[in-house]
Amino acid sequence: VLQGVVAVDGPSGTGKSTTARGLAVRLGARYLDTGAMYRAATLAVMRADVPLDASRTDADGHDDAVGVAMGADLVMSTDPTEPRVRLDGADVAAEIRGADVTRNVSAISALSEVRRHLVDEQRRIVAEAAADGVGIVVEGRDIGTVVVPDADLKIYLVASDTVRAGRRSAEDTTAGRASDPSTTGADLARRDKLDSSRTASPLRAAEDAVEVDTSVLDIEGVLDRLEDLAAERG
Ligand code: C5P
């Protein structure tokens, strides 16, 4: 049983959620999906119907959005077998994966005040796991660099563009959402660009992260590799 923190970062479509969740199950650890927090905050902004410009990664015109995102009533549950995201008391797991939230989330996640607020909450959840003596696997974009820079193990997942687009598209199809690999590929590229070029905590690998390429490994192969790495650090 791992009692520390594993940070899993990387761009979309590299298998982060499946991997981080599966690793948490194998390690008997908790699981925190920070992308779901940015997505739920984005959904709150969309529901409040305040101005939101999906193409911007600065705060201009987003004053109202900042207020709504920071005031959002978000509750995360960290059981890896049944992770839940609640907004205003209702489960929004399906809604936050839809195309509308996906289109807008990079603009909201680029707002530094919103980030500070959610990072505080993420650190609180990590500290709670430590206080309870259980490990936690935290996935996102800035976990190893900003949220938990002293994590016991930092993983940075990568995969080829083709594999990433294919995976996202298959996920959409399974969830009953319309999709095709070429538009999914374009959306991934757009989000990568916004997430990597923003000034507030851009997506990048921590210097001490172990890079794992998931293009050629199946999920069990990735999990075996990460479990070995966790055992070495644990
Ligand atoms: O991982 P997921 O695709 O659900 O993340 C959605 C978006 O949330 C990302 O494109 C990124 O803009 C943002 N995000 C972030 N920092 C994190 C996790 C997610 O900025 N730690």
GROMACS .gro file of C-alpha atoms and ligand atoms in nm:
model
  255
    1VAL     CA    1   0.000   0.000   0.000
    2LEU     CA    2   0.146   0.329  -0.109
    3GLN     CA    3   0.107   0.611   0.141
    4GLY     CA    4   0.249   0.894  -0.061
    5VAL     CA    5   0.146   1.098  -0.362
    6VAL     CA    6   0.177   0.995  -0.726
    7ALA     CA    7   0.146   1.281  -0.975
    8VAL     CA    8   0.027   1.186  -1.326
    9ASP     CA    9   0.054   1.467  -1.580
   10GLY     CA   10   0.047   1.493  -1.957
   11PRO     CA   11  -0.165   1.617  -2.248
   12SER     CA   12  -0.515   1.489  -2.330
   13GLY     CA   13  -0.559   1.152  -2.490
   14THR     CA   14  -0.246   0.996  -2.339
   15GLY     CA   15  -0.459   0.768  -2.121
   16LYS     CA   16  -0.414   0.975  -1.805
   17SER     CA   17  -0.753   0.908  -1.646
   18THR     CA   18  -0.761   0.535  -1.715
   19THR     CA   19  -0.403   0.500  -1.601
   20ALA     CA   20  -0.427   0.715  -1.289
   21ARG     CA   21  -0.750   0.549  -1.178
   22GLY     CA   22  -0.621   0.199  -1.247
   23LEU     CA   23  -0.300   0.274  -1.059
   24ALA     CA   24  -0.494   0.404  -0.758
   25VAL     CA   25  -0.699   0.082  -0.752
   26ARG     CA   26  -0.386  -0.133  -0.770
   27LEU     CA   27  -0.212   0.066  -0.497
   28GLY     CA   28  -0.512   0.088  -0.264
   29ALA     CA   29  -0.485   0.467  -0.294
   30ARG     CA   30  -0.732   0.750  -0.345
   31TYR     CA   31  -0.771   0.916  -0.684
   32LEU     CA   32  -0.816   1.282  -0.773
   33ASP     CA   33  -0.903   1.398  -1.126
   34THR     CA   34  -0.814   1.769  -1.128
   35GLY     CA   35  -0.928   1.808  -1.490
   36ALA     CA   36  -1.279   1.725  -1.366
   37MET     CA   37  -1.252   2.021  -1.126
   38TYR     CA   38  -1.165   2.265  -1.407
   39ARG     CA   39  -1.440   2.111  -1.618
   40ALA     CA   40  -1.703   2.144  -1.342
   41ALA     CA   41  -1.598   2.506  -1.275
   42THR     CA   42  -1.638   2.568  -1.650
   43LEU     CA   43  -1.985   2.413  -1.646
   44ALA     CA   44  -2.078   2.645  -1.359
   45VAL     CA   45  -1.971   2.946  -1.569
   46MET     CA   46  -2.168   2.821  -1.870
   47ARG     CA   47  -2.480   2.770  -1.660
   48ALA     CA   48  -2.449   3.118  -1.511
   49ASP     CA   49  -2.455   3.257  -1.863
   50VAL     CA   50  -2.179   3.514  -1.808
   51PRO     CA   51  -1.935   3.615  -2.088
   52LEU     CA   52  -1.690   3.337  -2.178
   53ASP     CA   53  -1.450   3.356  -2.471
   54ALA     CA   54  -1.313   3.007  -2.546
   55SER     CA   55  -1.029   3.145  -2.758
   56ARG     CA   56  -0.863   3.353  -2.484
   57THR     CA   57  -0.618   3.251  -2.215
   58ASP     CA   58  -0.607   3.589  -2.042
   59ALA     CA   59  -0.846   3.742  -1.792
   60ASP     CA   60  -0.985   4.012  -2.025
   61GLY     CA   61  -1.361   4.001  -2.032
   62HIS     CA   62  -1.367   3.716  -1.783
   63ASP     CA   63  -1.430   3.903  -1.457
   64ASP     CA   64  -1.774   3.753  -1.406
   65ALA     CA   65  -1.648   3.409  -1.507
   66VAL     CA   66  -1.376   3.427  -1.241
   67GLY     CA   67  -1.635   3.505  -0.975
   68VAL     CA   68  -1.868   3.223  -1.078
   69ALA     CA   69  -1.589   2.966  -1.116
   70MET     CA   70  -1.448   3.052  -0.773
   71GLY     CA   71  -1.787   3.041  -0.608
   72ALA     CA   72  -1.886   2.708  -0.768
   73ASP     CA   73  -2.008   2.450  -0.517
   74LEU     CA   74  -1.782   2.158  -0.618
   75VAL     CA   75  -1.744   1.833  -0.430
   76MET     CA   76  -1.497   1.567  -0.545
   77SER     CA   77  -1.505   1.212  -0.421
   78THR     CA   78  -1.178   1.024  -0.437
   79ASP     CA   79  -1.274   0.655  -0.445
   80PRO     CA   80  -1.100   0.527  -0.763
   81THR     CA   81  -1.369   0.263  -0.819
   82GLU     CA   82  -1.638   0.532  -0.824
   83PRO     CA   83  -1.496   0.881  -0.872
   84ARG     CA   84  -1.766   1.149  -0.859
   85VAL     CA   85  -1.786   1.518  -0.932
   86ARG     CA   86  -2.077   1.709  -0.785
   87LEU     CA   87  -2.177   2.059  -0.880
   88ASP     CA   88  -2.448   2.217  -0.663
   89GLY     CA   89  -2.510   1.874  -0.514
   90ALA     CA   90  -2.574   1.693  -0.845
   91ASP     CA   91  -2.345   1.446  -1.023
   92VAL     CA   92  -2.213   1.611  -1.342
   93ALA     CA   93  -1.965   1.340  -1.451
   94ALA     CA   94  -2.125   1.293  -1.793
   95GLU     CA   95  -2.203   1.658  -1.864
   96ILE     CA   96  -1.847   1.780  -1.800
   97ARG     CA   97  -1.712   1.547  -2.073
   98GLY     CA   98  -1.941   1.693  -2.340
   99ALA     CA   99  -1.819   1.898  -2.634
  100ASP     CA  100  -1.943   2.232  -2.493
  101VAL     CA  101  -1.745   2.208  -2.171
  102THR     CA  102  -1.443   2.069  -2.358
  103ARG     CA  103  -1.448   2.369  -2.593
  104ASN     CA  104  -1.449   2.621  -2.306
  105VAL     CA  105  -1.238   2.457  -2.036
  106SER     CA  106  -0.896   2.584  -2.148
  107ALA     CA  107  -1.014   2.946  -2.119
  108ILE     CA  108  -1.134   2.892  -1.761
  109SER     CA  109  -0.831   2.687  -1.655
  110ALA     CA  110  -0.600   2.967  -1.775
  111LEU     CA  111  -0.743   3.216  -1.522
  112SER     CA  112  -0.485   3.246  -1.246
  113GLU     CA  113  -0.731   3.329  -0.968
  114VAL     CA  114  -0.941   3.026  -1.057
  115ARG     CA  115  -0.629   2.811  -1.060
  116ARG     CA  116  -0.517   2.936  -0.720
  117HIS     CA  117  -0.855   2.856  -0.575
  118LEU     CA  118  -0.873   2.504  -0.722
  119VAL     CA  119  -0.508   2.429  -0.641
  120ASP     CA  120  -0.580   2.515  -0.275
  121GLU     CA  121  -0.868   2.269  -0.280
  122GLN     CA  122  -0.650   2.004  -0.450
  123ARG     CA  123  -0.380   2.046  -0.184
  124ARG     CA  124  -0.642   2.016   0.087
  125ILE     CA  125  -0.758   1.681  -0.057
  126VAL     CA  126  -0.396   1.562  -0.081
  127ALA     CA  127  -0.326   1.668   0.279
  128GLU     CA  128  -0.639   1.488   0.396
  129ALA     CA  129  -0.516   1.161   0.238
  130ALA     CA  130  -0.180   1.206   0.412
  131ALA     CA  131  -0.353   1.274   0.744
  132ASP     CA  132  -0.559   0.956   0.697
  133GLY     CA  133  -0.242   0.761   0.616
  134VAL     CA  134  -0.349   0.664   0.262
  135GLY     CA  135  -0.182   0.726  -0.072
  136ILE     CA  136  -0.335   0.934  -0.350
  137VAL     CA  137  -0.287   0.940  -0.726
  138VAL     CA  138  -0.349   1.288  -0.863
  139GLU     CA  139  -0.387   1.349  -1.235
  140GLY     CA  140  -0.374   1.675  -1.426
  141ARG     CA  141  -0.140   1.909  -1.610
  142ASP     CA  142   0.054   2.080  -1.329
  143ILE     CA  143   0.051   1.828  -1.044
  144GLY     CA  144   0.424   1.752  -1.046
  145THR     CA  145   0.523   2.112  -1.121
  146VAL     CA  146   0.285   2.318  -0.905
  147VAL     CA  147   0.024   2.134  -0.699
  148VAL     CA  148   0.248   1.872  -0.532
  149PRO     CA  149   0.608   1.952  -0.632
  150ASP     CA  150   0.735   1.711  -0.364
  151ALA     CA  151   0.525   1.414  -0.488
  152ASP     CA  152   0.687   1.076  -0.421
  153LEU     CA  153   0.656   0.974  -0.785
  154LYS     CA  154   0.595   1.193  -1.090
  155ILE     CA  155   0.477   1.041  -1.415
  156TYR     CA  156   0.449   1.232  -1.741
  157LEU     CA  157   0.245   1.045  -2.000
  158VAL     CA  158   0.293   1.102  -2.372
  159ALA     CA  159   0.151   0.937  -2.685
  160SER     CA  160   0.161   1.002  -3.057
  161ASP     CA  161  -0.097   1.246  -3.199
  162THR     CA  162  -0.265   0.971  -3.400
  163VAL     CA  163  -0.301   0.742  -3.100
  164ARG     CA  164  -0.434   1.026  -2.884
  165ALA     CA  165  -0.699   1.132  -3.137
  166GLY     CA  166  -0.803   0.770  -3.192
  167ARG     CA  167  -0.845   0.715  -2.817
  168ARG     CA  168  -1.047   1.029  -2.754
  169SER     CA  169  -1.269   0.947  -3.047
  170ALA     CA  170  -1.329   0.591  -2.924
  171GLU     CA  171  -1.410   0.729  -2.578
  172ASP     CA  172  -1.667   0.967  -2.728
  173THR     CA  173  -1.827   0.688  -2.928
  174THR     CA  174  -1.849   0.464  -2.620
  175ALA     CA  175  -2.012   0.746  -2.425
  176GLY     CA  176  -2.265   0.796  -2.705
  177ARG     CA  177  -2.124   1.128  -2.825
  178ALA     CA  178  -2.073   1.208  -3.192
  179SER     CA  179  -1.708   1.211  -3.293
  180ASP     CA  180  -1.454   1.149  -3.565
  181PRO     CA  181  -1.076   1.124  -3.530
  182SER     CA  182  -0.991   1.424  -3.746
  183THR     CA  183  -1.202   1.682  -3.559
  184THR     CA  184  -1.098   1.522  -3.230
  185GLY     CA  185  -0.735   1.557  -3.342
  186ALA     CA  186  -0.790   1.925  -3.420
  187ASP     CA  187  -0.954   1.981  -3.080
  188LEU     CA  188  -0.666   1.809  -2.898
  189ALA     CA  189  -0.413   2.021  -3.086
  190ARG     CA  190  -0.606   2.339  -3.002
  191ARG     CA  191  -0.624   2.251  -2.632
  192ASP     CA  192  -0.256   2.147  -2.619
  193LYS     CA  193  -0.162   2.482  -2.764
  194LEU     CA  194  -0.379   2.678  -2.518
  195ASP     CA  195  -0.271   2.466  -2.218
  196SER     CA  196   0.102   2.483  -2.302
  197SER     CA  197   0.119   2.851  -2.396
  198ARG     CA  198  -0.080   3.005  -2.108
  199THR     CA  199   0.119   3.201  -1.851
  200ALA     CA  200  -0.051   3.047  -1.545
  201SER     CA  201   0.103   2.700  -1.480
  202PRO     CA  202   0.147   2.588  -1.842
  203LEU     CA  203   0.147   2.217  -1.923
  204ARG     CA  204   0.503   2.083  -1.899
  205ALA     CA  205   0.688   1.787  -1.751
  206ALA     CA  206   0.855   1.833  -1.412
  207GLU     CA  207   1.232   1.789  -1.433
  208ASP     CA  208   1.218   1.483  -1.211
  209ALA     CA  209   0.918   1.323  -1.387
  210VAL     CA  210   0.947   0.980  -1.548
  211GLU     CA  211   0.818   0.997  -1.904
  212VAL     CA  212   0.607   0.701  -2.013
  213ASP     CA  213   0.498   0.665  -2.377
  214THR     CA  214   0.157   0.500  -2.387
  215SER     CA  215   0.138   0.472  -2.770
  216VAL     CA  216   0.286   0.125  -2.778
  217LEU     CA  217   0.181  -0.018  -2.441
  218ASP     CA  218  -0.168  -0.143  -2.356
  219ILE     CA  219  -0.325  -0.030  -2.029
  220GLU     CA  220  -0.205  -0.334  -1.834
  221GLY     CA  221   0.148  -0.274  -1.966
  222VAL     CA  222   0.139   0.090  -1.855
  223LEU     CA  223   0.001  -0.005  -1.513
  224ASP     CA  224   0.268  -0.275  -1.462
  225ARG     CA  225   0.538  -0.019  -1.539
  226LEU     CA  226   0.389   0.243  -1.303
  227GLU     CA  227   0.334  -0.011  -1.027
  228ASP     CA  228   0.704  -0.106  -1.053
  229LEU     CA  229   0.804   0.259  -1.032
  230ALA     CA  230   0.575   0.313  -0.731
  231ALA     CA  231   0.720   0.006  -0.559
  232GLU     CA  232   1.073   0.144  -0.611
  233ARG     CA  233   0.976   0.475  -0.448
  234GLY     CA  234   0.739   0.335  -0.186
  235C5P     O1  235  -0.773   1.619  -1.820
  235C5P     P1  236  -0.891   1.690  -1.884
  235C5P     O2  237  -0.895   1.676  -2.033
  235C5P     O3  238  -1.020   1.654  -1.821
  235C5P     O4  239  -0.866   1.843  -1.851
  235C5P     C1  240  -0.949   1.942  -1.906
  235C5P     C2  241  -0.877   2.075  -1.911
  235C5P     O5  242  -0.856   2.122  -1.778
  235C5P     C3  243  -0.740   2.076  -1.977
  235C5P     O6  244  -0.747   2.094  -2.116
  235C5P     C4  245  -0.673   2.196  -1.909
  235C5P     O7  246  -0.712   2.316  -1.971
  235C5P     C5  247  -0.735   2.196  -1.771
  235C5P     N1  248  -0.651   2.139  -1.666
  235C5P     C6  249  -0.554   2.219  -1.612
  235C5P     N2  250  -0.480   2.178  -1.506
  235C5P     C7  251  -0.500   2.056  -1.454
  235C5P     C8  252  -0.598   1.970  -1.508
  235C5P     C9  253  -0.672   2.014  -1.616
  235C5P     O8  254  -0.533   2.331  -1.658
  235C5P     N3  255  -0.427   2.018  -1.347
   0.00000   0.00000   0.00000
